[in-house]
Short mmCIF file of C-alpha atoms in Angstrom, two decimals:
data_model
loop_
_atom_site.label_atom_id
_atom_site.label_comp_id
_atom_site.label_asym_id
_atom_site.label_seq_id
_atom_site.Cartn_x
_atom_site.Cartn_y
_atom_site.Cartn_z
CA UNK A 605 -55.65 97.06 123.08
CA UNK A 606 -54.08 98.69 126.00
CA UNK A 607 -52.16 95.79 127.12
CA UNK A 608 -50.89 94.92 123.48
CA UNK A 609 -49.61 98.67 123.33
CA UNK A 610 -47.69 98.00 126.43
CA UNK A 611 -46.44 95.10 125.67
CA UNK A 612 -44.96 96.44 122.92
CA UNK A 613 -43.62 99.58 124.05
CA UNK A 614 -41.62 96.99 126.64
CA UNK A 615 -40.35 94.46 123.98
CA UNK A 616 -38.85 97.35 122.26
CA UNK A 617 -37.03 99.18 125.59
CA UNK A 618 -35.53 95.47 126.10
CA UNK A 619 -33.92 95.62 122.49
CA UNK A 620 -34.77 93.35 119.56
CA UNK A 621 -36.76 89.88 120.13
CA UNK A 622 -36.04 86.81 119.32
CA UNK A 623 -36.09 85.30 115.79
CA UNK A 624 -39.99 84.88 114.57
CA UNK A 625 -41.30 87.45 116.68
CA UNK A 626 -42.46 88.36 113.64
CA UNK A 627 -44.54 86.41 110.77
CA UNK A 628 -42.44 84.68 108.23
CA UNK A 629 -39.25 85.96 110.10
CA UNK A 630 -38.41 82.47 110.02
CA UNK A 631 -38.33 81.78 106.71
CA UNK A 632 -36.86 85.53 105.54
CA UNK A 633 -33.29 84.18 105.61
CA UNK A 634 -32.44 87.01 107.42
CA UNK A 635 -30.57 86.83 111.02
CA UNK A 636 -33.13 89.57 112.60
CA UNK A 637 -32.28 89.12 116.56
CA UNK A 638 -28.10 89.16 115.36
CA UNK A 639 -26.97 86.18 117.28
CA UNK A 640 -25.15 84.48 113.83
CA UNK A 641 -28.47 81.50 113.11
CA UNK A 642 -30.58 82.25 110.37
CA UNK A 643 -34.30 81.20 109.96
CA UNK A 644 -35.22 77.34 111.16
CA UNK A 645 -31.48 77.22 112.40
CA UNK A 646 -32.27 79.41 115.24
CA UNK A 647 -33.95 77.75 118.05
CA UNK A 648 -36.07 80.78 118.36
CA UNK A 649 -37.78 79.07 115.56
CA UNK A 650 -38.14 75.89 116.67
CA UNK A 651 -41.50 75.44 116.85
CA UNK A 652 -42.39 77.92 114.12
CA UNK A 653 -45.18 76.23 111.25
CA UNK A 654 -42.11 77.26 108.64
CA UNK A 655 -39.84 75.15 110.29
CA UNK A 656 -41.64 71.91 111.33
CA UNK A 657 -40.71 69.62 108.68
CA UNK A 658 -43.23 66.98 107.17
CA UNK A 659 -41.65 64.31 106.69
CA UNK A 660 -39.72 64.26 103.39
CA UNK A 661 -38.11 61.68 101.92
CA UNK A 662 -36.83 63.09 98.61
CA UNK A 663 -36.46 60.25 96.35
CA UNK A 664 -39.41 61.36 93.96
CA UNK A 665 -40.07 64.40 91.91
CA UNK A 666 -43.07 65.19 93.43
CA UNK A 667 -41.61 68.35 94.99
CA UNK A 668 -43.36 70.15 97.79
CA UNK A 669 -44.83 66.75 98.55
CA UNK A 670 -44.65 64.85 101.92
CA UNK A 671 -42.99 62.02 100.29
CA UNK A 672 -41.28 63.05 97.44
CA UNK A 673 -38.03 65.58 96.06
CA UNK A 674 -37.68 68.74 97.65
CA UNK A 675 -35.40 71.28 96.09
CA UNK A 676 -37.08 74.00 97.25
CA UNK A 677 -37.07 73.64 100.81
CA UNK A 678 -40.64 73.80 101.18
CA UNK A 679 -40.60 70.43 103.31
CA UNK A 680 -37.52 72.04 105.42
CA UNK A 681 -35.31 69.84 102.80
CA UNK A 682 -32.68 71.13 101.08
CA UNK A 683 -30.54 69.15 98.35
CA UNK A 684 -27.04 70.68 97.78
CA UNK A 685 -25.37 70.45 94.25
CA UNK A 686 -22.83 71.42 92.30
CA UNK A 687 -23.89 74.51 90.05
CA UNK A 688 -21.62 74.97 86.72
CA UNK A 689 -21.12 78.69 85.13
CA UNK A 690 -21.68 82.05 87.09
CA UNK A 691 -23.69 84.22 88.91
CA UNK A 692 -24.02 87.72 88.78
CA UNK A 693 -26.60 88.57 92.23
CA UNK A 694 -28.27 92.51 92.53
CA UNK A 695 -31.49 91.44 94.29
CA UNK A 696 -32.56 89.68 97.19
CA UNK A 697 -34.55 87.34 94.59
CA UNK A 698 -31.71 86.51 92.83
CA UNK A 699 -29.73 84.52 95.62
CA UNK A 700 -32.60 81.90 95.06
CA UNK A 701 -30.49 80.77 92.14
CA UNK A 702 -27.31 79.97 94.27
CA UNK A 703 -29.81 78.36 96.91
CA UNK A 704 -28.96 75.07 96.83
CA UNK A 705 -25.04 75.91 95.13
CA UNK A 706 -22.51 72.95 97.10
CA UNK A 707 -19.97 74.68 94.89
CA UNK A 708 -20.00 77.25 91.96
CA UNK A 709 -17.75 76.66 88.43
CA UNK A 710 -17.26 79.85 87.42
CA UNK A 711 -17.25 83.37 89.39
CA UNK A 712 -19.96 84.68 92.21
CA UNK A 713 -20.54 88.83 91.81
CA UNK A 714 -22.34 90.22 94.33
CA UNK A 715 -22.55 94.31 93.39
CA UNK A 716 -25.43 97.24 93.58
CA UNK A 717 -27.59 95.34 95.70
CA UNK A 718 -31.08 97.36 96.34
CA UNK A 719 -31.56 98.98 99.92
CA UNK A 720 -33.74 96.17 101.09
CA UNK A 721 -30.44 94.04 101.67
CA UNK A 722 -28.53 95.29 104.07
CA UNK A 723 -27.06 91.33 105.00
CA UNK A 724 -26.59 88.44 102.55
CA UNK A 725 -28.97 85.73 103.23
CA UNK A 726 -27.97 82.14 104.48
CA UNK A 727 -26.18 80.00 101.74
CA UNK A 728 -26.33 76.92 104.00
CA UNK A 729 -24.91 74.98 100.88
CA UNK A 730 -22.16 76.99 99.64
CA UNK A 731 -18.63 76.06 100.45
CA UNK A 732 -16.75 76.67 97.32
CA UNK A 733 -16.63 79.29 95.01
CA UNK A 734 -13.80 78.10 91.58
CA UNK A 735 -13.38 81.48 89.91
CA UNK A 736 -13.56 84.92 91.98
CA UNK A 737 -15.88 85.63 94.35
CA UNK A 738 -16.99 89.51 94.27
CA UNK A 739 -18.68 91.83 96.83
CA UNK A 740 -18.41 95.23 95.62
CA UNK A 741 -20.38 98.71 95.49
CA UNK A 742 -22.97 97.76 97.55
CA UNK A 743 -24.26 101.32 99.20
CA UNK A 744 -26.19 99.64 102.08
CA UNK A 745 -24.83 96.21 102.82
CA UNK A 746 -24.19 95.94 106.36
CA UNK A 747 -23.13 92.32 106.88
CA UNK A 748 -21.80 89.27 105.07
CA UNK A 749 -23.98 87.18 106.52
CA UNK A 750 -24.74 83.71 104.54
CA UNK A 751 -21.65 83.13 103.67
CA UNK A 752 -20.55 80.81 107.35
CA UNK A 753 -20.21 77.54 105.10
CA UNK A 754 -17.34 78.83 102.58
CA UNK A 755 -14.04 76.99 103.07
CA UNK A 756 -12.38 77.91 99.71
CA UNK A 757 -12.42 80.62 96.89
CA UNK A 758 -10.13 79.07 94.55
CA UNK A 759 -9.96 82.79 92.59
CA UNK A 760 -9.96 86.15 93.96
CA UNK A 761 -11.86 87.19 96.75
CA UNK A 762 -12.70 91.07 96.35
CA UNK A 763 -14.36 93.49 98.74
CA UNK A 764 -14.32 96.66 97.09
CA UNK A 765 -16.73 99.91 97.86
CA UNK A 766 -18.99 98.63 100.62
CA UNK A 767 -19.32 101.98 102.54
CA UNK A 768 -21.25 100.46 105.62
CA UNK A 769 -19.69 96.92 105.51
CA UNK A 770 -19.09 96.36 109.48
CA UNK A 771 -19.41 92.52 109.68
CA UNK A 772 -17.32 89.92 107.81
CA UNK A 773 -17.45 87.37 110.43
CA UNK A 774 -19.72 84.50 108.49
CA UNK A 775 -15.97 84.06 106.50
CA UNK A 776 -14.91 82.47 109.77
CA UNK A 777 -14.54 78.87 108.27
CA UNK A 778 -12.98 80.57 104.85
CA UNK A 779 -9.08 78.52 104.89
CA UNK A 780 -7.96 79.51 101.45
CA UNK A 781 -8.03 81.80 98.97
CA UNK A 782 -5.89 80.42 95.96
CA UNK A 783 -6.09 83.95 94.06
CA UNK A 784 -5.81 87.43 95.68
CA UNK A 785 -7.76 88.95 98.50
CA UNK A 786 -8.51 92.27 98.30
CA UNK A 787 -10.18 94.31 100.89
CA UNK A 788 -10.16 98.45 99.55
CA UNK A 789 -12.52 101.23 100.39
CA UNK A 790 -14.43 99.54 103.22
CA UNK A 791 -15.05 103.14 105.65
CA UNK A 792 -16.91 101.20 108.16
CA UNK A 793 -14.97 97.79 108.58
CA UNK A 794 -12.74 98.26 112.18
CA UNK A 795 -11.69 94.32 112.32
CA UNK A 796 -11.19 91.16 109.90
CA UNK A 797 -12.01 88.50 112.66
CA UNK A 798 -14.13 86.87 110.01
CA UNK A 799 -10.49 85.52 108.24
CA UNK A 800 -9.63 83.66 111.72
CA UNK A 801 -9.33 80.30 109.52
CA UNK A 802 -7.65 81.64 106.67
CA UNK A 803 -4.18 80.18 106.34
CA UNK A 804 -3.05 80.91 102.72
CA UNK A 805 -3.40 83.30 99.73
CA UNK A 806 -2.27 82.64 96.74
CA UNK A 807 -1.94 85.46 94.88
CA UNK A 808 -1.57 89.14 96.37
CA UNK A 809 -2.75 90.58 99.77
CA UNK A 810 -3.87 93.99 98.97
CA UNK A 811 -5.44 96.16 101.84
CA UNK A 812 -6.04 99.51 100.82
CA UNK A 813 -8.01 102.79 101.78
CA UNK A 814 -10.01 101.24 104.94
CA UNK A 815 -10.74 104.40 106.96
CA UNK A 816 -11.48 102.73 110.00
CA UNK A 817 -9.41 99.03 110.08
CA UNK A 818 -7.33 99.03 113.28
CA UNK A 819 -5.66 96.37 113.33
CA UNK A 820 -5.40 93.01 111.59
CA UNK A 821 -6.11 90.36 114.37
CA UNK A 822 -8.24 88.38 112.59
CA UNK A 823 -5.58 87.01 110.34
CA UNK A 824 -4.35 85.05 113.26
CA UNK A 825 -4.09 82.07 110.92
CA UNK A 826 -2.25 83.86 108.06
CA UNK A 827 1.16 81.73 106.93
CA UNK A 828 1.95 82.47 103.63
CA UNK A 829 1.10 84.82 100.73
CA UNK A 830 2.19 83.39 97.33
CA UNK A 831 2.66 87.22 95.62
CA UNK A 832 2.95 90.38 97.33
CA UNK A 833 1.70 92.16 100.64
CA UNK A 834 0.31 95.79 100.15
CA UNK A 835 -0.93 97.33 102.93
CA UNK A 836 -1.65 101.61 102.53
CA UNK A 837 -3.54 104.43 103.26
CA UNK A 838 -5.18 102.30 105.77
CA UNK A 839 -5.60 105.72 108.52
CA UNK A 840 -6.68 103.61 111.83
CA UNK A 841 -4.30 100.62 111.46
CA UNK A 842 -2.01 101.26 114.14
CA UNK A 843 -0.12 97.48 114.52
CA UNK A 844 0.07 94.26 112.33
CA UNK A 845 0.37 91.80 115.34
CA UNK A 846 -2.36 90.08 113.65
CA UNK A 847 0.19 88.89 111.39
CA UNK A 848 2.29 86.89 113.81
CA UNK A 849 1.84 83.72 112.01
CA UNK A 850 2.60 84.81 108.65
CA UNK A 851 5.97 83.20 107.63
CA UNK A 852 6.40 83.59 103.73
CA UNK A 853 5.78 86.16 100.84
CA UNK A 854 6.49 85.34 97.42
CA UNK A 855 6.38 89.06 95.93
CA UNK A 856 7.08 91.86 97.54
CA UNK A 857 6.53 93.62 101.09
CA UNK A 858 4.80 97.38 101.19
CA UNK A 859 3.78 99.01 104.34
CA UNK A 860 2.63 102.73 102.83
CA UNK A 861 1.06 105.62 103.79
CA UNK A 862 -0.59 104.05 107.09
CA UNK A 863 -1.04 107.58 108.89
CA UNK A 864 -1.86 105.54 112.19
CA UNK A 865 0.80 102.81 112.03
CA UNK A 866 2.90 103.03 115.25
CA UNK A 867 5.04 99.70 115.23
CA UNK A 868 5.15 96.30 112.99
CA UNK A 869 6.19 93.90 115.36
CA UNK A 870 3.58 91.62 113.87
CA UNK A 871 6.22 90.86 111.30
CA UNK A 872 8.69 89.27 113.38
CA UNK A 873 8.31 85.23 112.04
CA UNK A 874 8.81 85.93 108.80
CA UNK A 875 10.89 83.94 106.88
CA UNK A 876 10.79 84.52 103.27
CA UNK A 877 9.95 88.08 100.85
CA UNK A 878 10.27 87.32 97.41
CA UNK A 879 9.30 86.36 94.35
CA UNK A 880 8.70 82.98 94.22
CA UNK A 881 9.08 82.25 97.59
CA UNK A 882 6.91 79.69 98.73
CA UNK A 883 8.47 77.23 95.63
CA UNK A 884 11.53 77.68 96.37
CA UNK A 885 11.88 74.88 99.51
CA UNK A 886 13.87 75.18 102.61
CA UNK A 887 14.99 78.90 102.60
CA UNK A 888 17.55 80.00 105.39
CA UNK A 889 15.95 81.30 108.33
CA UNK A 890 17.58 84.75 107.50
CA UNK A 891 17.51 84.96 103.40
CA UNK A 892 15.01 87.27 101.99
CA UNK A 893 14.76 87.90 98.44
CA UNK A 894 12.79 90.63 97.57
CA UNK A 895 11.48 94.49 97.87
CA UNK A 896 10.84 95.80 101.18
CA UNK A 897 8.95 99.45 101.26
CA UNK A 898 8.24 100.97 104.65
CA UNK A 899 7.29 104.96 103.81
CA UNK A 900 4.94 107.44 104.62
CA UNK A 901 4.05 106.17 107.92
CA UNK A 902 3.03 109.26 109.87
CA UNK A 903 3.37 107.24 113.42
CA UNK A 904 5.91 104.78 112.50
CA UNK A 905 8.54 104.89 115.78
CA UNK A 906 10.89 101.73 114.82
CA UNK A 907 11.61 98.91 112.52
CA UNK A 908 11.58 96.14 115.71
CA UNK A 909 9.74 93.03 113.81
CA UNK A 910 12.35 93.17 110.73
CA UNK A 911 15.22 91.28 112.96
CA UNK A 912 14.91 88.52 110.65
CA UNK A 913 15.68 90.25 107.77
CA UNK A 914 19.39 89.06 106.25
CA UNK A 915 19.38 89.82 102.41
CA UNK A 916 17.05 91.48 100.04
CA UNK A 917 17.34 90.87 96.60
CA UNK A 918 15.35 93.88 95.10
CA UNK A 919 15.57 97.39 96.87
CA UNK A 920 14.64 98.34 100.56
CA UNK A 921 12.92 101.35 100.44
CA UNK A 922 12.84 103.52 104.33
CA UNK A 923 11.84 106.88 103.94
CA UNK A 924 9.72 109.30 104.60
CA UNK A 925 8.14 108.45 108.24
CA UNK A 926 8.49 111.53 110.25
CA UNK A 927 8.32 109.72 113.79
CA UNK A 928 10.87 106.78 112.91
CA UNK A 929 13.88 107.11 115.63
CA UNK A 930 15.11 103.64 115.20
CA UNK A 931 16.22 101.54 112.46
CA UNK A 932 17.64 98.78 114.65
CA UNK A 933 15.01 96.29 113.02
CA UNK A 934 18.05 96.39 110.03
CA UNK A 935 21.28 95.56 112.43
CA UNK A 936 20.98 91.83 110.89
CA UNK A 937 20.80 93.31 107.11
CA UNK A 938 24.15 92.11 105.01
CA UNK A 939 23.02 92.57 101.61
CA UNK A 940 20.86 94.91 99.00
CA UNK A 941 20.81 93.96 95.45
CA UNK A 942 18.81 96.81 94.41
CA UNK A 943 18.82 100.35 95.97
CA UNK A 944 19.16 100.92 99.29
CA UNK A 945 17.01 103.91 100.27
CA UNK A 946 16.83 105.52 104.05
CA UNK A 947 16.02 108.91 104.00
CA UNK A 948 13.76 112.11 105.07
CA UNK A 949 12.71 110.29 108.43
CA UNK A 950 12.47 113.33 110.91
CA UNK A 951 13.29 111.52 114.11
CA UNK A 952 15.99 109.98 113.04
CA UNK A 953 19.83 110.30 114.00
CA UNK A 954 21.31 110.88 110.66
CA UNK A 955 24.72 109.27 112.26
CA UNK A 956 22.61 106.13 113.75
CA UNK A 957 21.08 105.10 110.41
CA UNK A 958 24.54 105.16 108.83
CA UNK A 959 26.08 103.05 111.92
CA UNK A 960 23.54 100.41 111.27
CA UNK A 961 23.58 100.46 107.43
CA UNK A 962 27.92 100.99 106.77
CA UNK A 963 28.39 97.62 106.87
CA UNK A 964 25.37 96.22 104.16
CA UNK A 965 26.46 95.55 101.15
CA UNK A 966 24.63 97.23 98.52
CA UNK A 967 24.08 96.04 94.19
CA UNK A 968 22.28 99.27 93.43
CA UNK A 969 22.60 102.84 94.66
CA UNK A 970 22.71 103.68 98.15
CA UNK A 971 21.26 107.13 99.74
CA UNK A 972 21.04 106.87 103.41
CA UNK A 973 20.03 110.85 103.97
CA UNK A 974 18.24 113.32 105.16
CA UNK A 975 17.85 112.09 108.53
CA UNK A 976 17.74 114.72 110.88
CA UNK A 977 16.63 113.07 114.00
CA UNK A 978 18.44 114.59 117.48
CA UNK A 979 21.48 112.36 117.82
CA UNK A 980 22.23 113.57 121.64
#
C-alpha cells in the first residue's frame, strides 16, 4: 500500500499521465493528458480493451456483433452519415446524437452546457455544419475540442459568452464560413490560432468585447470578407498583423474602441472596402468603395497600413484617438463621397492633418479639427 501511495504521489509531481491512466479514459471522449488525440486515437490507448477492435465487418444489422453493423462504435467502428434537421446540445449525453453526423442540414447550438463539460468531445465525423453553428453561454467550457474535422459552416459561426473559453484550436482545418463569424465576450480567449485555415467569410467579421485577445495571428489565411469588418472594445489587441493576407471587404471597415491598439499595419494588402466588393471583378489596386472608421483607439500612434487606400465611397471617420501623431497612412487618399471626419486626436499636428487631407476631394462635409498635437 506504501508503494502504490508513492507511486502516486510521483505520477502527480510529474504532471498529468498519459491517456487511460485511468479506467474508461479511453473511451470518455475526452483529451485528458492535452496533447490534441482523443480516446482510441491516442496511442496511449493503444492497447487499451476499449480500443482493440474485433473484427467488424458492418454489412449486417446485427450491431455490437463481431460480424455485423456497428453504429455505435462498440466494435471500434464508426459509420459516418449525413444527419437532416438540427441539434440543439446542453449535456454531455446529448452529443451522442451528432455521433456519427458526416454533415448536419440545419443549425448545431451548443449553449448552457452543465459543469461536467468543460471540452467538447471528439466529433470524428463532423465536417460540415449547413445552417449556423452556435457555441454560446457556456459558464465552464474550457476548450473546443471535437470539433478538428470541420472544414465548412455554410451559416454563421457564433461564439458568444464563453467566459473561460481559452482553446479554439480543433477549428484548425475550418476553410470557410459562408455566413458571419462572430467571436464577442470571450474574457479568457488571448489567440485565434484555431482559424489558421480559414480563408473566407461570407458575411460579417464581428470581433467584439474579448478582454484578453492580443492579437489576431491566427487569421493568417484570411483573404476576403464578403460584408463588413468590426473589430471594438477588444482591450488587449494591440496589432492586426494577423490580417496580412486579407485583401477584400465587401461592407464596411471599423477599428473602435480597441484601448490597446498601437498600429494596423496588418492592413496593408488590402485591396477592396465596400459594399459589394468581392462581385464586383478586377478592382484597381487603389479604389476603395466604402466606410472606413478608425476612433477611440486609446494607443493608436499612426495610420501606416492604409497606403493603399485611393477613394472611399461612404465616409472616413478619424477621430478621437488621443495618441495618433500621424495620418500619413491617408497621403494616397483623392476622394470622399461621404463625410470626411479627422478630429479630437490629441497628438496630432492640427496643421499636418490638413497638409495631408487639402488636396482630397470630399462629396459630404468635411471637419478636419480639433487636432491639437505639438506641431514643432
Amino acid at each position: 500500500m506504501l508503494l502504490l501511495v508513492m507511486l502516486l504521489l510521483a505520477a502527480c509531481a510529474e504532471g498529468r499521465g498519459p491517456e487511460g491512466q485511468y479506467p474508461s479514459e479511453c473511451i470518455d471522449r475526452a483529451d485528458n493528458d492535452v496533447d490534441g488525440l482523443f480516446d482510441c486515437e491516442d496511442p496511449d490507448c493503444a492497447v487499451a480493451p476499449d480500443c482493440i477492435a474485433v473484427g467488424d465487418d458492418d454489412d449486417s444489422s446485427d450491431d455490437g456483433g463481431a460480424s455485423g453493423d456497428d453504429d455505435s462504435a462498440e466494435d471500434g467502428v464508426l459509420e459516418c452519415e449525413p444527419c437532416p434537421g438540427s441539434f440543439e446540445i446542453g449535456t454531455l449525453a446529448e452529443f451522442d446524437d451528432i455521433l456519427a453526423c458526416e454533415s448536419i442540414s440545419g443549425h448545431l447550438r451548443i449553449a448552457s452546457l452543465d459543469a461536467t463539460v468543460p471540452q467538447i468531445p471528439s466529433l470524428p465525423c463532423l465536417t460540415q455544419v449547413g445552417g449556423p453553428l452556435e457555441v454560446s453561454d457556456n459558464d465552464t467550457l474550457v476548450s473546443l475540442g471535437g470539433f478538428h474535422e470541420l472544414t465548412q459552416v455554410e451559416g454563421d459561426l457564433r461564439l458568444f459568452m464563453n467566459p473561460l473559453l481559452e482553446d479554439v484550436s480543433s477549428l484548425e482545418n475550418l476553410v470557410e464560413v459562408g455566413g458571419s463569424l462572430a467571436i464577442d465576450y470571450q474574457d479568457s480567449l488571448t489567440q485565434v490560432d484555431g482559424f489558421s485555415s480559414l480563408v473566407s467569410v461570407g458575411e460579417v467579421l464581428h470581433i467584439y468585447a474579448n478582454e484578453s485577445i492580443e492579437n489576431f495571428d491566427g487569421f493568417s489565411s484570411l483573404s476576403s470578407v464578403g460584408g463588413r469588418v468590426a473589430i471594438g472594445s477588444n482591450n488587449a489587441l494591440t496589432n492586426v498583423d494577423g490580417l496580412e493576407s486579407l485583401l477584400f471587404v465587401g461592407g464596411s471597415l471599423q477599428l473602435d474602441e480597441n484601448a490597446s491598439l498601437v498600429q494596423i499595419d496588418g492592413l496593408s494588402n488590402l485591396v477592396s472596402v465596400g459594399d459589394d466588393a468581392v462581385g464586383l471583378g478586377p478592382l484597381a489596386h487603389d479604389e476603395v468603395p466604402g466606410s472606413v472608421s478608425v476612433s477611440n483607439n486609446w494607443l493608436l500612434e499612426t495610420l501606416d497600413g492604409l497606403e493603399s487606400l485611393a477613394t472611399v465611397v461612404g465616409f472616413l471617420r478619424c477621430s478621437s484617438n488621443p495618441a495618433l501623431y500621424s495620418i500619413d497612412g491617408l497621403a494616397n487618399l483623392m476622394s470622399v463621397g461621404g463625410d470626411l471626419t479627422v478630429s479630437d486626436n490629441g497628438m496630432l499636428c492640427q496643421s499636418d492633418a490638413e497638409s495631408v487631407l487639402n488636396s482630397v476631394v470630399v462629396g459630404g462635409q468635411s471637419d478636419v479639427a480639433g487636432n491639437s498635437g505639438n506641431c514643432d
